[in-house]
Amino acid sequence: MKKLIIGNLKMNTKPSEFKNYAMTLATKVKGTKNDVVVCPPFTHLHLAGELLEHSKVEFGAQNISDEEKGAFTGEVSASMIKDSGATYTIIGHSERRGKYKETDRLINKKIKTALANGLKVVLCVGENLQTRTAKQATAFVKKQLDEDLKGIYENELDSVAIAYEPIWAIGTGKVPTNKDITKMMETIRNEIEYLYSAKAKEKLTVLYGGSVNLSNYKKILANDTVNGVLVGGACLDVENFAIMCKETY
Ligand code: PGA
């Protein structure tokens, strides 16, 4: 079964460094059955378009503006991202929800904007440690899905992947047990069934993210309920990331 492997470079690498990164990744993952996506900073997107055009590596943005165009200093629109050749955008990453105070309402608007411009969306959801300790993780993630997907039509879900990224696992080296990951994957799928239909549940792509690295990725990807991974820190080393991308199941 093929998986979706996404690298989120966050605010790392300069365009000049990304050139080598993108070319190495494209060469190393040639022939892999998995879908491979890299999300560099905005400043690298046009370069990514040139470098990755004839490769099997797709690329995307880490965020988009909720507005289409106009007087929004510092923002980058979905159509600009699409024009670079990008096919994806991450939306609702916990670093944006936390540090940049993005609300579910804003995230909902961003998803609509991305879809209207033909971008595929990786919607990130996930609880913090306090919520998990209070045994509220499931309720919390369900509420995020309800609010973030409000007004999104079922046929549009084909272009939306959900990434479960528990905040306490991001960049910490801690990962949930396989049992906990399976439980949350099921929770997410069941919520999609509740909001849409059994068919939507069946077709849904659900990813895991949070401290995925060379020593744990095999086990995580071997979990049948996991359709792929969103890798942060560990994708900065292109050789290691390529190894993860090439894994077969
Ligand atoms: P991490 O980040 O792999 O460094 O934990 C994942 C993410 O934030 O997408």
XYZ file of C-alpha atoms and ligand atoms in Angstrom:
258
model
C 0.000 0.000 0.000
C 1.444 3.374 -0.924
C 1.732 6.078 1.709
C 1.901 9.872 1.668
C 5.184 11.174 3.080
C 5.378 14.913 3.687
C 8.406 16.872 4.842
C 7.779 20.178 6.603
C 10.985 22.195 6.530
C 9.434 24.866 8.786
C 11.620 28.029 8.869
C 14.798 26.184 7.941
C 17.124 26.187 4.913
C 17.960 29.125 2.669
C 16.914 29.018 -0.994
C 20.544 28.351 -1.941
C 20.635 25.351 0.401
C 17.232 24.147 -0.738
C 18.517 23.794 -4.279
C 20.771 20.954 -3.271
C 18.093 19.533 -0.968
C 15.443 19.378 -3.693
C 17.757 17.910 -6.297
C 19.049 15.243 -3.919
C 15.539 14.308 -2.815
C 14.299 14.066 -6.393
C 17.169 11.782 -7.344
C 16.940 9.578 -4.262
C 13.192 8.934 -4.370
C 13.017 8.091 -8.056
C 10.903 4.995 -8.538
C 9.302 4.942 -5.106
C 5.607 4.081 -5.041
C 4.879 6.438 -2.166
C 3.679 9.976 -2.724
C 6.403 12.388 -1.648
C 5.791 16.043 -0.801
C 8.126 18.697 0.567
C 6.912 21.966 2.114
C 9.661 24.605 2.144
C 9.277 28.276 3.156
C 7.416 30.592 0.715
C 10.657 32.056 -0.598
C 11.625 28.681 -2.046
C 8.398 27.827 -3.868
C 9.234 29.109 -7.331
C 12.635 27.478 -7.104
C 10.911 24.238 -6.074
C 8.717 24.584 -9.155
C 11.758 24.725 -11.407
C 13.755 22.021 -9.670
C 11.008 19.485 -9.084
C 9.012 19.925 -12.278
C 9.978 16.624 -13.854
C 10.400 14.641 -10.655
C 7.942 12.604 -8.616
C 8.333 14.977 -5.663
C 5.398 17.336 -5.213
C 5.707 20.442 -3.106
C 3.555 22.734 -1.049
C 3.380 25.735 1.243
C 3.348 25.608 5.029
C 0.551 28.149 5.304
C -1.582 30.433 3.121
C -3.476 33.675 3.485
C -7.208 33.477 4.063
C -7.568 36.389 1.604
C -7.471 36.128 -2.188
C -5.513 39.326 -2.974
C -5.091 42.970 -2.072
C -3.881 45.114 0.801
C -2.685 42.390 3.163
C 0.952 43.213 3.805
C 3.126 40.209 4.453
C 0.565 37.647 3.306
C 0.908 35.089 0.499
C -2.194 34.026 -1.409
C -3.296 30.576 -2.522
C -3.191 31.610 -6.185
C 0.434 32.776 -5.824
C 1.331 29.433 -4.285
C -0.527 27.527 -6.973
C 1.227 29.576 -9.674
C 4.606 28.326 -8.443
C 3.561 24.781 -9.315
C 2.791 23.812 -5.722
C 0.033 21.262 -5.279
C -0.339 21.293 -1.482
C -0.602 23.575 1.495
C -0.453 22.744 5.169
C -3.182 24.528 7.121
C -3.707 24.798 10.874
C -0.282 23.605 11.971
C -0.110 23.816 15.765
C 2.763 26.296 15.529
C 0.373 28.627 13.685
C -2.544 27.901 15.969
C -0.335 28.494 19.017
C 2.215 31.219 18.306
C 0.193 33.043 15.634
C -3.172 32.582 17.327
C -4.930 31.072 14.322
C -8.491 30.177 15.240
C -10.632 27.375 13.837
C -12.690 30.040 12.087
C -9.630 31.404 10.287
C -8.432 27.907 9.474
C -11.842 27.101 8.005
C -11.594 30.154 5.756
C -8.055 29.199 4.703
C -9.185 25.693 3.751
C -11.947 27.127 1.571
C -9.505 29.532 -0.076
C -6.984 26.759 -0.749
C -9.600 24.444 -2.257
C -11.074 27.219 -4.397
C -7.602 27.714 -5.860
C -7.006 24.047 -6.579
C -4.568 23.324 -3.775
C -4.698 20.111 -1.768
C -4.887 20.687 1.964
C -3.095 18.986 4.824
C -5.180 19.994 7.823
C -3.336 19.575 11.118
C -5.215 18.762 14.304
C -4.054 17.553 17.713
C -4.214 18.136 21.426
C -1.716 19.530 23.924
C -0.458 17.635 26.947
C -2.901 19.221 29.346
C -5.857 18.180 27.200
C -4.473 14.667 26.863
C -3.868 14.348 30.594
C -7.442 15.486 31.224
C -8.582 12.688 28.853
C -10.143 15.258 26.553
C -7.980 14.567 23.488
C -10.702 12.827 21.486
C -13.318 15.473 22.163
C -10.796 18.195 21.374
C -9.787 16.748 18.001
C -13.421 16.111 17.038
C -14.268 19.724 17.776
C -11.342 20.932 15.670
C -12.599 18.825 12.751
C -16.191 20.039 13.162
C -15.145 23.677 13.125
C -12.344 23.513 10.575
C -14.436 21.619 8.019
C -17.639 23.639 8.357
C -19.110 24.270 4.890
C -16.569 22.043 3.109
C -18.441 19.754 0.702
C -17.962 16.019 0.686
C -16.519 15.961 -2.831
C -13.898 18.506 -1.728
C -12.645 16.096 0.926
C -10.816 14.237 -1.839
C -8.353 17.136 -1.684
C -8.043 17.187 2.100
C -5.749 15.007 4.205
C -5.983 15.167 7.979
C -2.708 15.090 9.919
C -2.992 14.089 13.554
C -0.146 15.926 15.265
C -0.336 15.855 19.068
C 1.343 19.074 20.175
C 3.220 17.304 22.976
C 4.879 15.051 20.392
C 6.086 17.788 18.033
C 9.820 18.304 18.258
C 10.006 16.483 21.603
C 11.092 12.985 20.588
C 7.965 11.601 22.272
C 5.441 9.680 20.204
C 2.101 8.177 21.194
C 1.928 4.391 21.459
C 0.805 2.554 18.360
C -2.452 1.828 20.161
C -3.022 5.524 20.847
C -2.249 6.447 17.247
C -4.722 3.817 15.993
C -7.360 5.092 18.394
C -7.018 8.667 17.159
C -6.954 7.616 13.504
C -10.262 5.828 14.159
C -11.686 8.799 16.014
C -10.858 11.065 13.073
C -12.371 8.650 10.534
C -15.501 8.171 12.627
C -15.958 11.915 12.923
C -15.722 12.233 9.148
C -18.380 9.549 8.833
C -20.549 11.457 11.292
C -20.031 14.763 9.464
C -20.252 13.324 5.926
C -20.757 9.636 5.117
C -19.329 6.122 5.310
C -17.918 6.629 1.825
C -16.090 9.798 2.900
C -14.666 7.900 5.871
C -13.435 5.114 3.664
C -11.691 7.456 1.226
C -10.133 9.709 3.860
C -6.355 10.124 4.075
C -5.146 10.382 7.664
C -1.518 11.058 8.544
C 0.465 10.991 11.749
C 2.974 13.728 12.644
C 5.110 14.516 15.689
C 8.714 13.350 16.213
C 8.681 10.909 13.323
C 12.312 9.943 12.761
C 14.576 7.244 11.379
C 14.182 5.043 14.430
C 10.376 5.051 14.642
C 9.014 5.676 11.131
C 8.873 2.020 10.125
C 6.663 1.092 13.024
C 4.383 4.081 12.488
C 4.020 3.493 8.748
C 3.455 -0.224 9.275
C 0.260 0.698 11.135
C -2.518 0.070 8.592
C -4.644 2.885 9.959
C -1.902 5.418 9.123
C -1.916 6.589 5.484
C 1.324 8.524 5.823
C 3.449 10.827 7.944
C 4.210 14.517 8.311
C 7.872 14.852 9.205
C 9.404 18.004 10.684
C 12.880 17.979 12.251
C 13.899 14.645 10.760
C 13.284 15.793 7.175
C 16.010 18.430 7.440
C 18.523 15.702 6.667
C 17.634 14.923 3.070
C 19.361 11.541 3.063
C 17.333 10.403 6.060
C 14.128 11.833 4.670
C 14.683 10.014 1.377
C 15.077 6.733 3.262
C 11.693 7.280 4.926
C 10.110 8.161 1.571
C 11.304 4.952 -0.033
C 9.951 2.534 2.552
C 7.506 0.012 1.096
C 4.557 -1.693 2.775
P 8.592 17.157 14.215
O 7.521 18.166 13.597
O 8.681 16.001 13.272
O 9.855 17.946 14.312
O 8.058 16.743 15.553
C 6.387 17.699 12.944
C 5.552 18.874 12.512
O 5.492 19.872 13.254
O 4.954 18.858 11.429
